[in-house]
mmCIF file of C-alpha atoms in Angstrom:
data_model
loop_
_atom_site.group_PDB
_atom_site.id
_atom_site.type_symbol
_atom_site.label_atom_id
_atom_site.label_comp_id
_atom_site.label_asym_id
_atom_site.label_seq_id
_atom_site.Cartn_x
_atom_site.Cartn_y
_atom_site.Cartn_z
ATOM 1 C CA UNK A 1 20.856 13.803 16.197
ATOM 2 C CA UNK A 2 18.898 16.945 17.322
ATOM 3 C CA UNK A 3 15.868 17.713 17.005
ATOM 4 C CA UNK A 4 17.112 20.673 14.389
ATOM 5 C CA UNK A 5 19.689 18.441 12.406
ATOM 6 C CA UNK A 6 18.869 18.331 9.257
ATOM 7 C CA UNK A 7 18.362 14.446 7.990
ATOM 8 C CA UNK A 8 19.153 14.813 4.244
ATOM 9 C CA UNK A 9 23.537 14.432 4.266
ATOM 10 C CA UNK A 10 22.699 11.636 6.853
ATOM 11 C CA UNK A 11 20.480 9.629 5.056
ATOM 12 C CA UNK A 12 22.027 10.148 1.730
ATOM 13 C CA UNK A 13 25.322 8.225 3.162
ATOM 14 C CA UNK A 14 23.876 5.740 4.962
ATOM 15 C CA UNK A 15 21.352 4.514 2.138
ATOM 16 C CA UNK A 16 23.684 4.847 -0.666
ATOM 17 C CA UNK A 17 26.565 2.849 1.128
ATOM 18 C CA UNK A 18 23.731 0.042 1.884
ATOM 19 C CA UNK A 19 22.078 0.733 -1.626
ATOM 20 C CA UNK A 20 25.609 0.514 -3.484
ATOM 21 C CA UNK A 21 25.805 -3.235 -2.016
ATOM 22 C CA UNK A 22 22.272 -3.935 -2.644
ATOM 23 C CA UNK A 23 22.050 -3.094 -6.320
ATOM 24 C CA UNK A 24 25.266 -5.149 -7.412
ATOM 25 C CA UNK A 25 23.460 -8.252 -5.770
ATOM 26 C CA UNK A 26 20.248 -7.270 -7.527
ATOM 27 C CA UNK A 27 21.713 -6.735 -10.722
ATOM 28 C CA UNK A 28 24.040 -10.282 -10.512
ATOM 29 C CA UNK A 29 20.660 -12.401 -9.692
ATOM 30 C CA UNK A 30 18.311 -10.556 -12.427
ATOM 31 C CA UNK A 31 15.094 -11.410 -11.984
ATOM 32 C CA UNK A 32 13.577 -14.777 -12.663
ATOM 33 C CA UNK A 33 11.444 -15.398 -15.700
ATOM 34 C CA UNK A 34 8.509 -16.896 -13.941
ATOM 35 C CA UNK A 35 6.257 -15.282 -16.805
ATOM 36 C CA UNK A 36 6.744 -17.575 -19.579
ATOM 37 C CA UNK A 37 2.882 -18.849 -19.206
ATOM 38 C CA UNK A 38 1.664 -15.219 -18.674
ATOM 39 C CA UNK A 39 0.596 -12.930 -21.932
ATOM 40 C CA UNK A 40 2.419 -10.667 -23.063
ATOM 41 C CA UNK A 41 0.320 -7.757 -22.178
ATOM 42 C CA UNK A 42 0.543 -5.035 -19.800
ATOM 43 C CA UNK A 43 -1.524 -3.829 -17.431
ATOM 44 C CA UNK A 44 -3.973 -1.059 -17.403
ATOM 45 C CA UNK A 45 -2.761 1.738 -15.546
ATOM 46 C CA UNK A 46 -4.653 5.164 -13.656
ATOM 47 C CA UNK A 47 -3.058 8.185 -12.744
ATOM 48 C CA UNK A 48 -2.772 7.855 -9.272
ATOM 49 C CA UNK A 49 -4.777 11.051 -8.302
ATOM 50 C CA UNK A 50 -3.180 14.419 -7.841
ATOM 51 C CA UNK A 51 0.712 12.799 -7.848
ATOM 52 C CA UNK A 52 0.431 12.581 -11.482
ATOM 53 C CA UNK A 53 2.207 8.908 -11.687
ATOM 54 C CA UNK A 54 0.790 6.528 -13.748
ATOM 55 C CA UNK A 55 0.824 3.217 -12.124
ATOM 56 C CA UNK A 56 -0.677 -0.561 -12.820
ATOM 57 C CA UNK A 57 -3.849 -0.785 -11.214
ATOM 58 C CA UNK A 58 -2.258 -4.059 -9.265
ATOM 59 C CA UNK A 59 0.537 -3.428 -6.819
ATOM 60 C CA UNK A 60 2.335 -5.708 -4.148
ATOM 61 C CA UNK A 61 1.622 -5.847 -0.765
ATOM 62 C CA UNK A 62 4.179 -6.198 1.294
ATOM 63 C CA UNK A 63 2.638 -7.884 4.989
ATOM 64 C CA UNK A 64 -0.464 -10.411 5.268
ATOM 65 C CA UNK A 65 -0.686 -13.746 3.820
ATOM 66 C CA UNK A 66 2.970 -13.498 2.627
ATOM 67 C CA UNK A 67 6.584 -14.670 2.685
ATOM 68 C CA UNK A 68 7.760 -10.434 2.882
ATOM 69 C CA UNK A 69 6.138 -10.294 6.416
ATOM 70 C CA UNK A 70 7.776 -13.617 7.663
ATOM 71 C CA UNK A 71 11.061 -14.549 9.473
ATOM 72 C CA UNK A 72 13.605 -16.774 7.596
ATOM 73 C CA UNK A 73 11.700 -16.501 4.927
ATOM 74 C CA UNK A 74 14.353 -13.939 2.605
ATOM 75 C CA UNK A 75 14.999 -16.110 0.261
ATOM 76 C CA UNK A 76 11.532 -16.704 -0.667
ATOM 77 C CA UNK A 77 11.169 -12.956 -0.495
ATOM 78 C CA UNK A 78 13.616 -12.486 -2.927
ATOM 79 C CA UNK A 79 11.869 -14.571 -5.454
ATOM 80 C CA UNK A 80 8.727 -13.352 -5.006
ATOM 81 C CA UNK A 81 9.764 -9.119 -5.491
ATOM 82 C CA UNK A 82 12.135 -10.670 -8.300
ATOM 83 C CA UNK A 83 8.977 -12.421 -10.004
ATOM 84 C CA UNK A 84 6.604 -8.822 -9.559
ATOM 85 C CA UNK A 85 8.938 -7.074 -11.442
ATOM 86 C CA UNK A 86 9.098 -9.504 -14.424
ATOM 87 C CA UNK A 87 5.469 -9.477 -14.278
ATOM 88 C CA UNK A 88 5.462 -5.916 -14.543
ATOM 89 C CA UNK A 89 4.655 -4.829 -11.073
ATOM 90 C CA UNK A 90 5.907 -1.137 -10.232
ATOM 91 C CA UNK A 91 3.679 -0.414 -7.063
ATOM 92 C CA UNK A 92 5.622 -1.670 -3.829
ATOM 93 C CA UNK A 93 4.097 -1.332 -0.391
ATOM 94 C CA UNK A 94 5.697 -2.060 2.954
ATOM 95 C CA UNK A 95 6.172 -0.929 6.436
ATOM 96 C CA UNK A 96 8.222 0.538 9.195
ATOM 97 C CA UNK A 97 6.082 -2.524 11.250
ATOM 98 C CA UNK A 98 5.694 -5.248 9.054
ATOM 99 C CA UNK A 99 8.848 -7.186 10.085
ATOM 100 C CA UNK A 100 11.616 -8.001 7.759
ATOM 101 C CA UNK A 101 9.502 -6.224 4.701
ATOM 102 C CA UNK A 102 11.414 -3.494 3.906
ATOM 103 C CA UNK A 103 14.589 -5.657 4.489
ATOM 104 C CA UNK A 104 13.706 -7.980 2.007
ATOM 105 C CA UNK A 105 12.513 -5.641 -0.489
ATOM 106 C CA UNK A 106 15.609 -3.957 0.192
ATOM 107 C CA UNK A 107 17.762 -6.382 -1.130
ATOM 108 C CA UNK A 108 16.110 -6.393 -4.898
ATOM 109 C CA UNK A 109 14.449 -2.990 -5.702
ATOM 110 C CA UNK A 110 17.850 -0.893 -5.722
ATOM 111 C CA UNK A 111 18.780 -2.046 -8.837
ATOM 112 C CA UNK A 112 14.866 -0.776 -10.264
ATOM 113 C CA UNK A 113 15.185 2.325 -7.925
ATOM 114 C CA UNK A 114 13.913 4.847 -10.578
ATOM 115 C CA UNK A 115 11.541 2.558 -12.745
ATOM 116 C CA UNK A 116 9.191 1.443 -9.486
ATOM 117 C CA UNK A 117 7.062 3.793 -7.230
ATOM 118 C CA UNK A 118 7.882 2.781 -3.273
ATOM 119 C CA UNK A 119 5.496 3.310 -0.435
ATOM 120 C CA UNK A 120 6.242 2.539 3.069
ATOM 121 C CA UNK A 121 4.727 4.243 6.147
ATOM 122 C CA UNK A 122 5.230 5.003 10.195
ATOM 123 C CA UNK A 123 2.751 3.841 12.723
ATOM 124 C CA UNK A 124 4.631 7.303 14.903
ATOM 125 C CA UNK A 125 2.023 9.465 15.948
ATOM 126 C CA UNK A 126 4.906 11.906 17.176
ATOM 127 C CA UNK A 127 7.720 14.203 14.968
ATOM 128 C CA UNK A 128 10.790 12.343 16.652
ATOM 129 C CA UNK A 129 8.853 8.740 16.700
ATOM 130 C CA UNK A 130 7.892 9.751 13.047
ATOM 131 C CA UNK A 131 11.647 10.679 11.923
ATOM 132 C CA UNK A 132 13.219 7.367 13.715
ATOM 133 C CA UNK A 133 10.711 4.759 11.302
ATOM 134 C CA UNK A 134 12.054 6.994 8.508
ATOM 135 C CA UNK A 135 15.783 7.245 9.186
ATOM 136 C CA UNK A 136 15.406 2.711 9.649
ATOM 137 C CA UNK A 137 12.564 2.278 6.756
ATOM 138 C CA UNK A 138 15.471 4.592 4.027
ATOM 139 C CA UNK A 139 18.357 2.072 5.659
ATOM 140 C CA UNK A 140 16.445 -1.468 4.927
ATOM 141 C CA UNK A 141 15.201 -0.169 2.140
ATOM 142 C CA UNK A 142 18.633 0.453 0.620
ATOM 143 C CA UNK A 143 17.378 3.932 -0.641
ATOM 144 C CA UNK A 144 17.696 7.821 -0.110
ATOM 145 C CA UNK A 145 14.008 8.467 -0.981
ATOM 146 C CA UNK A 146 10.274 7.541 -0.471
ATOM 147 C CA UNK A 147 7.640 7.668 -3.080
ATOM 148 C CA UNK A 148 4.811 7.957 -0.427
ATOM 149 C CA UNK A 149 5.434 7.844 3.077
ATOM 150 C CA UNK A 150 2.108 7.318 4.739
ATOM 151 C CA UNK A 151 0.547 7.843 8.361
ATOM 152 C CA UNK A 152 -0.212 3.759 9.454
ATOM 153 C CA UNK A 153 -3.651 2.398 10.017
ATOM 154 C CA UNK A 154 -5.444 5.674 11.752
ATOM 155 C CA UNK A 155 -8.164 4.881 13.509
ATOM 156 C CA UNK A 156 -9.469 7.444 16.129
ATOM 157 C CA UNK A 157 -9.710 11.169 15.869
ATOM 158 C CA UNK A 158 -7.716 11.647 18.710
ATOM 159 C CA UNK A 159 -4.206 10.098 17.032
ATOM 160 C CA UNK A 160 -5.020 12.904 13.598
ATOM 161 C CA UNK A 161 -5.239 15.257 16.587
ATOM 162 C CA UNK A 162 -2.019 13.980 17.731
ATOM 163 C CA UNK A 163 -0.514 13.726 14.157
ATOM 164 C CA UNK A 164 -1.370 16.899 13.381
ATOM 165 C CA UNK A 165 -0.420 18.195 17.030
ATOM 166 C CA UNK A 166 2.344 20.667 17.714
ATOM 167 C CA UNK A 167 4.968 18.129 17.594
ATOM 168 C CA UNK A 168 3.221 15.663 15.593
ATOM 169 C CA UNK A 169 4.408 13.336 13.155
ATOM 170 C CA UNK A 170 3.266 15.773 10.170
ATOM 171 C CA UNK A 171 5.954 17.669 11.276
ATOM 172 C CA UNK A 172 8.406 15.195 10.474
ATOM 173 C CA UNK A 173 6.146 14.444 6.942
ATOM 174 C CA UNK A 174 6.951 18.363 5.786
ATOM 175 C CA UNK A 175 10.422 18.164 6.954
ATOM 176 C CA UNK A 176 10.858 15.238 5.178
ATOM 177 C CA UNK A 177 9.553 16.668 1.798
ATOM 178 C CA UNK A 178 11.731 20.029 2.089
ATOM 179 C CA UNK A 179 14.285 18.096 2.312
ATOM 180 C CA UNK A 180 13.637 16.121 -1.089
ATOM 181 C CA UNK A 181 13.551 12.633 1.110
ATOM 182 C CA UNK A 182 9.447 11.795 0.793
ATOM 183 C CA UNK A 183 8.112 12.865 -2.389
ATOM 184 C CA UNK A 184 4.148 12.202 -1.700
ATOM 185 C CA UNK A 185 1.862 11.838 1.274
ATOM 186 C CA UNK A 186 -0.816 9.388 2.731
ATOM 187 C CA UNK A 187 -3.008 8.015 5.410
ATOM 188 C CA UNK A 188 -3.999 4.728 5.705
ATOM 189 C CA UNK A 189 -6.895 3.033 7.076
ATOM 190 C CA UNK A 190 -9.321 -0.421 7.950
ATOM 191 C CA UNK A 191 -11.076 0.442 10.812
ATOM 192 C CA UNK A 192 -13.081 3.962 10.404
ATOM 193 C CA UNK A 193 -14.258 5.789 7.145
ATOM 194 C CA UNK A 194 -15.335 8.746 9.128
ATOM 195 C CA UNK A 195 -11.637 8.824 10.609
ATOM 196 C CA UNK A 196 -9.984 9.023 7.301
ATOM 197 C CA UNK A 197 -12.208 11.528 5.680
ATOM 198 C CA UNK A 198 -11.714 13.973 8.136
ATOM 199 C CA UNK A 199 -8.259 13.048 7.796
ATOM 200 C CA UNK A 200 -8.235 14.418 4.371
ATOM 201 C CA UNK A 201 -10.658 17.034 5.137
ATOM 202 C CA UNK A 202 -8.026 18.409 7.461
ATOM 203 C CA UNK A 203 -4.083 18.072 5.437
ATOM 204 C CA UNK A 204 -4.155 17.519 1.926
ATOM 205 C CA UNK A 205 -2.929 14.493 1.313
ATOM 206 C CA UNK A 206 -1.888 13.280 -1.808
ATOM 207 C CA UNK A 207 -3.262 9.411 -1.367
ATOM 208 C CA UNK A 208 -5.091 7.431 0.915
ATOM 209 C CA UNK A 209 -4.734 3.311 1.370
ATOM 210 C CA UNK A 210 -8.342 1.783 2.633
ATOM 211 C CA UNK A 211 -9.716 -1.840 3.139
ATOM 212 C CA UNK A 212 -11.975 -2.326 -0.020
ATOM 213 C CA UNK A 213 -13.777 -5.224 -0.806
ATOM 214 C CA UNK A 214 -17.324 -7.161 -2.096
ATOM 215 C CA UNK A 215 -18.220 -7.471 1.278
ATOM 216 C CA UNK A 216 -17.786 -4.203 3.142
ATOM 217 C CA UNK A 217 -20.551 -2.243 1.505
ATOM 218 C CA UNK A 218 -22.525 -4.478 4.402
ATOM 219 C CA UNK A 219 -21.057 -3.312 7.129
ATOM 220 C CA UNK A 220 -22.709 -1.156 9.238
ATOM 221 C CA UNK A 221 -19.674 1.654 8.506
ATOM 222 C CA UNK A 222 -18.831 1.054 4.767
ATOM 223 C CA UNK A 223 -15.533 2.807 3.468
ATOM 224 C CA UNK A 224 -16.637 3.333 -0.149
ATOM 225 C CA UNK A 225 -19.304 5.612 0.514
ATOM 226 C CA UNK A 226 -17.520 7.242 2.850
ATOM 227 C CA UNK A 227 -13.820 8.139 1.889
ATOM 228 C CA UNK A 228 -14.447 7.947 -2.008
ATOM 229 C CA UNK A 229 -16.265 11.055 -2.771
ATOM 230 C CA UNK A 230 -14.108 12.627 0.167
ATOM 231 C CA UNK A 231 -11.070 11.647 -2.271
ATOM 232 C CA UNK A 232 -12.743 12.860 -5.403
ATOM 233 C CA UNK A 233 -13.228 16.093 -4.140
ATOM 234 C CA UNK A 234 -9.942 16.573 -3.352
ATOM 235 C CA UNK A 235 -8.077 14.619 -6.615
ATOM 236 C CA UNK A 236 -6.781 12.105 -4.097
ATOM 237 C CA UNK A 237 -5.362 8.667 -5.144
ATOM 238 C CA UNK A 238 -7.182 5.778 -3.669
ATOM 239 C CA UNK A 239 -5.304 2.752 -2.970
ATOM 240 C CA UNK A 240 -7.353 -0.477 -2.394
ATOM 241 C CA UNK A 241 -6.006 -3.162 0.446
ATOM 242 C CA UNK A 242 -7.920 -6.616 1.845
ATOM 243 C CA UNK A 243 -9.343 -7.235 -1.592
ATOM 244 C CA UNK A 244 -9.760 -10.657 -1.295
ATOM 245 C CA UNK A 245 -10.047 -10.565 2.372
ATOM 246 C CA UNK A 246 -6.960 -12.864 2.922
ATOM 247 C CA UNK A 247 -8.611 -15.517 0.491
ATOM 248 C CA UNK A 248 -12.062 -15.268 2.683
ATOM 249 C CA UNK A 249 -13.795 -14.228 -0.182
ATOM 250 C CA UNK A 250 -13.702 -17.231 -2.000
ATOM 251 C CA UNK A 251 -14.841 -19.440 0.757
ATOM 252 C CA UNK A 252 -17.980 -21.816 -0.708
ATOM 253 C CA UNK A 253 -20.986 -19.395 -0.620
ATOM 254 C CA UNK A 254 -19.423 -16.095 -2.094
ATOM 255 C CA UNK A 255 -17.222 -14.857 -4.520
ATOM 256 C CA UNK A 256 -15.792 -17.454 -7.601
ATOM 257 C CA UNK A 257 -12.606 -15.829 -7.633
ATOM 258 C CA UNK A 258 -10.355 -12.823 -8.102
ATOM 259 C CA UNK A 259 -11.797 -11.807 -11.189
ATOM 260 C CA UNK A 260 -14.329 -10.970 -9.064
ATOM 261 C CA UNK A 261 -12.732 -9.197 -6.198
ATOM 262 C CA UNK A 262 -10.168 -7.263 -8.224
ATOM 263 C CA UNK A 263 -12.884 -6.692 -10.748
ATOM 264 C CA UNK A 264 -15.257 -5.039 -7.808
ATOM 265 C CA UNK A 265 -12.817 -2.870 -6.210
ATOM 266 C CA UNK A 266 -11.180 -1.363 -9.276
ATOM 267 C CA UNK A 267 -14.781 -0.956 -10.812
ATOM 268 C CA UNK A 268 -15.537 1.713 -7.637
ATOM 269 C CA UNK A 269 -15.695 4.962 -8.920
ATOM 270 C CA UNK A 270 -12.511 6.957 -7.832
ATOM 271 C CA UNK A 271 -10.246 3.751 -6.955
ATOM 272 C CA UNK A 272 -6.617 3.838 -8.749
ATOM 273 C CA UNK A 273 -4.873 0.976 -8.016
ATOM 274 C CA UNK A 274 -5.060 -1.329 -4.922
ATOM 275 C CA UNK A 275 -2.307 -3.826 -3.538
ATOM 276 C CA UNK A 276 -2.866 -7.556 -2.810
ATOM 277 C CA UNK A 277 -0.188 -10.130 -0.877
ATOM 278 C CA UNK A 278 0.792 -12.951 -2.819
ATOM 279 C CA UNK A 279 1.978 -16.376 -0.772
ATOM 280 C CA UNK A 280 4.554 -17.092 -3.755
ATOM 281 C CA UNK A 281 5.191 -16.482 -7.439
ATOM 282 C CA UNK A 282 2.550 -18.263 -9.080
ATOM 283 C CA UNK A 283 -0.431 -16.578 -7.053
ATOM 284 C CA UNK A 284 0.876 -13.754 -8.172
ATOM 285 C CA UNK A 285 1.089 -14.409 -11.585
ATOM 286 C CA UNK A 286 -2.662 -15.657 -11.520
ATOM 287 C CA UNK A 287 -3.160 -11.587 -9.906
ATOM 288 C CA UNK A 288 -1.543 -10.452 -12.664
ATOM 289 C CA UNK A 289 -3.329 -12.572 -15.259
ATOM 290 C CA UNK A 290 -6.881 -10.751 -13.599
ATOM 291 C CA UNK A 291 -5.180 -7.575 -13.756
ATOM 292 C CA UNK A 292 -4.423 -7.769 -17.625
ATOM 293 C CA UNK A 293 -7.572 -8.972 -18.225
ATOM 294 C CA UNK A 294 -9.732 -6.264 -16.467
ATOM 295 C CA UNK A 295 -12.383 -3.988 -17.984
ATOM 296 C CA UNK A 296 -14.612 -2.113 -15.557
ATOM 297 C CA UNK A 297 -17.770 -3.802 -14.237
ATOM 298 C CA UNK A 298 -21.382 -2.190 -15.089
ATOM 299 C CA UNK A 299 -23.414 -1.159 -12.386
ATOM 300 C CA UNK A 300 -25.685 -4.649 -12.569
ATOM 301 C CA UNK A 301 -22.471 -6.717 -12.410
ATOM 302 C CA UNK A 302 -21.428 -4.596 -9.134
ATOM 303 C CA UNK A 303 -24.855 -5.363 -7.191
ATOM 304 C CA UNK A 304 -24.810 -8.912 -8.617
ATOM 305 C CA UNK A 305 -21.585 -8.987 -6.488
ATOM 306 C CA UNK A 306 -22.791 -7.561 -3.684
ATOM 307 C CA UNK A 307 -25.720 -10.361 -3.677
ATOM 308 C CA UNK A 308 -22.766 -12.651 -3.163
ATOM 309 C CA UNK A 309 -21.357 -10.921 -0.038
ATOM 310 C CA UNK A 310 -24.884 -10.524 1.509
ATOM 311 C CA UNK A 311 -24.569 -13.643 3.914
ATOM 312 C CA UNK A 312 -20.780 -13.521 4.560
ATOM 313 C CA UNK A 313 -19.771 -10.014 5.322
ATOM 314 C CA UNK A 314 -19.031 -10.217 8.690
ATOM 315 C CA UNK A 315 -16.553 -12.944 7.881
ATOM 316 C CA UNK A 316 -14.656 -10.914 5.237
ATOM 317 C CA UNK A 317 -14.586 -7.965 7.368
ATOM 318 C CA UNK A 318 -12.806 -8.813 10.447
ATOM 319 C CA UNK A 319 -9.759 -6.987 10.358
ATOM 320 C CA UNK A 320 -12.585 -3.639 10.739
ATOM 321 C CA UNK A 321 -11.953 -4.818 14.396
ATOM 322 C CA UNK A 322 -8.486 -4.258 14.582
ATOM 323 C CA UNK A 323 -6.825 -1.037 16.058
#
């Protein structure tokens, strides 16, 4: 394709021939009734800033400590996306790079196309880079749309530079939502607060995904003070990721458990929603059981917390060194 083709009768095609196939193999396995033990309640949901979708205030991540990220692992994968959507999951985040992900999502969401809200994004820095993880991402996916396509894991003010650049991948962003194929925009980070608020200082965004947990008010950068009022000012959605810090958190010496974690994070004032991996069906139905049971932590309860994480920050903040 050039550069000036447009993508929308391509993509349409391709992910509707893949999605047809998809959705009749959904719809024959229907999803597995792993709730049985699990109230029947629902979970609160927030208006995820200024999209103006109400979602669940627990959502599943698609890479980390998790079979969606792994090779050989789709059958597994299968069960676990089937299980989220019995448990009333609708938030669904993957990635261009997080291996066979969107594959395996792929091969169950079809058949809930219009009842879940999809997020996937491009690590691209470039328009053409940008438009390539798009064109794949719609394919494995098995559909002709994005919810929220999202800039990956910026960390430096040179890549928003480049981003944002001449032929940068916001190009491919706009193109993409004049052509009715991304609906909502993001940027996602772990590594720098001051990187993602100028972020959404400079385009206006519609979300942003940040690392968000007990233990990173200690480090020497925190993100909450940082990006959240940046957010606020702006109406934009805050997604929460390394909650638990891949299970860190609960090492002897911190937190007791999830209630915890979740009950931190989602207790931060301008937070919506955040997404946590789950290693198989009954973790996640334990995440679930939190989520139902939430009600926002007092101020005393959040420093009590934050006592907890005084000694083991630096532990449960070491993906802040990746890049």
């Amino acid at each position: 394709m050039t550069k000036n083709t447009t993508r929308r009768n391509f993509l349409i095609g391709t992910a509707a021939m893949a999605g047809t196939i998809a959705c009749s193999s959904a719809i024959e396995r229907q999803p597995e009734q792993v709730v049985a033990s699990v109230p029947n309640q629902t979970m609160p949901e927030k208006i995820l800033g200024k999209t103006g979708v109400s979602v669940p205030i627990l959502g599943l991540g698609g890479a980390g400590q998790t079979p969606l990220s792994g090779e050989g692992k789709e059958k597994e994968s299968i069960e676990l996306v089937e299980a989220a959507i019995s448990l009333g999951i609708r938030y669904f985040d993957t990635a261009a790079g997080y291996g066979p992900s969107e594959g395996y999502m792929g091969k169950v969401l079809p058949a809930y196309r219009d009842k879940i809200f999809l997020a996937t994004k491009t690590a691209a820095r470039d328009r053409d880079g940008a438009w390539r993880d798009l064109e794949r991402s719609l394919q494995r996916l098995n559909t002709n749309y994005i919810d929220l396509w999202q800039f990956h894991s910026v960390s430096f003010h040179e890549q928003l530079d480049q981003i944002f650049g001449n032929d940068g991948a916001a190009k491919a962003l706009e193109e993409a939502q004049e052509q009715k194929i991304v609906k909502f925009s993001g940027i996602t980070g772990h590594h720098e607060p001051d990187v993602i608020a100028a972020g959404l200082r400079r385009y206006p965004f519609d979300t942003t995904l940040v690392s968000l947990n007990a233990a990173d008010i200690h480090h020497p950068r925190p993100f909450a003070p940082v990006v959240l009022p940046a957010a606020r000012e702006r109406n934009v959605g805050v997604i929460a990721m390394k909650v638990p810090a891949y299970g860190r958190l609960f090492k002897p010496g911190a937190l007791e458990g999830m209630h915890q974690a979740m009950g931190y994070v989602l207790s931060l004032d301008g937070v919506h929603t955040c997404i946590i991996a789950a290693e198989n069906a009954e973790q996640l139905k334990g995440n679930v059981r939190v989520a139902q049971a939430f009600k926002p932590l007092a101020q005393a309860d959040l420093t009590k917390i934050e006592q907890l994480t005084a000694q083991v920050w630096e532990d449960n903040t070491f993906f802040r060194q990746w890049t």
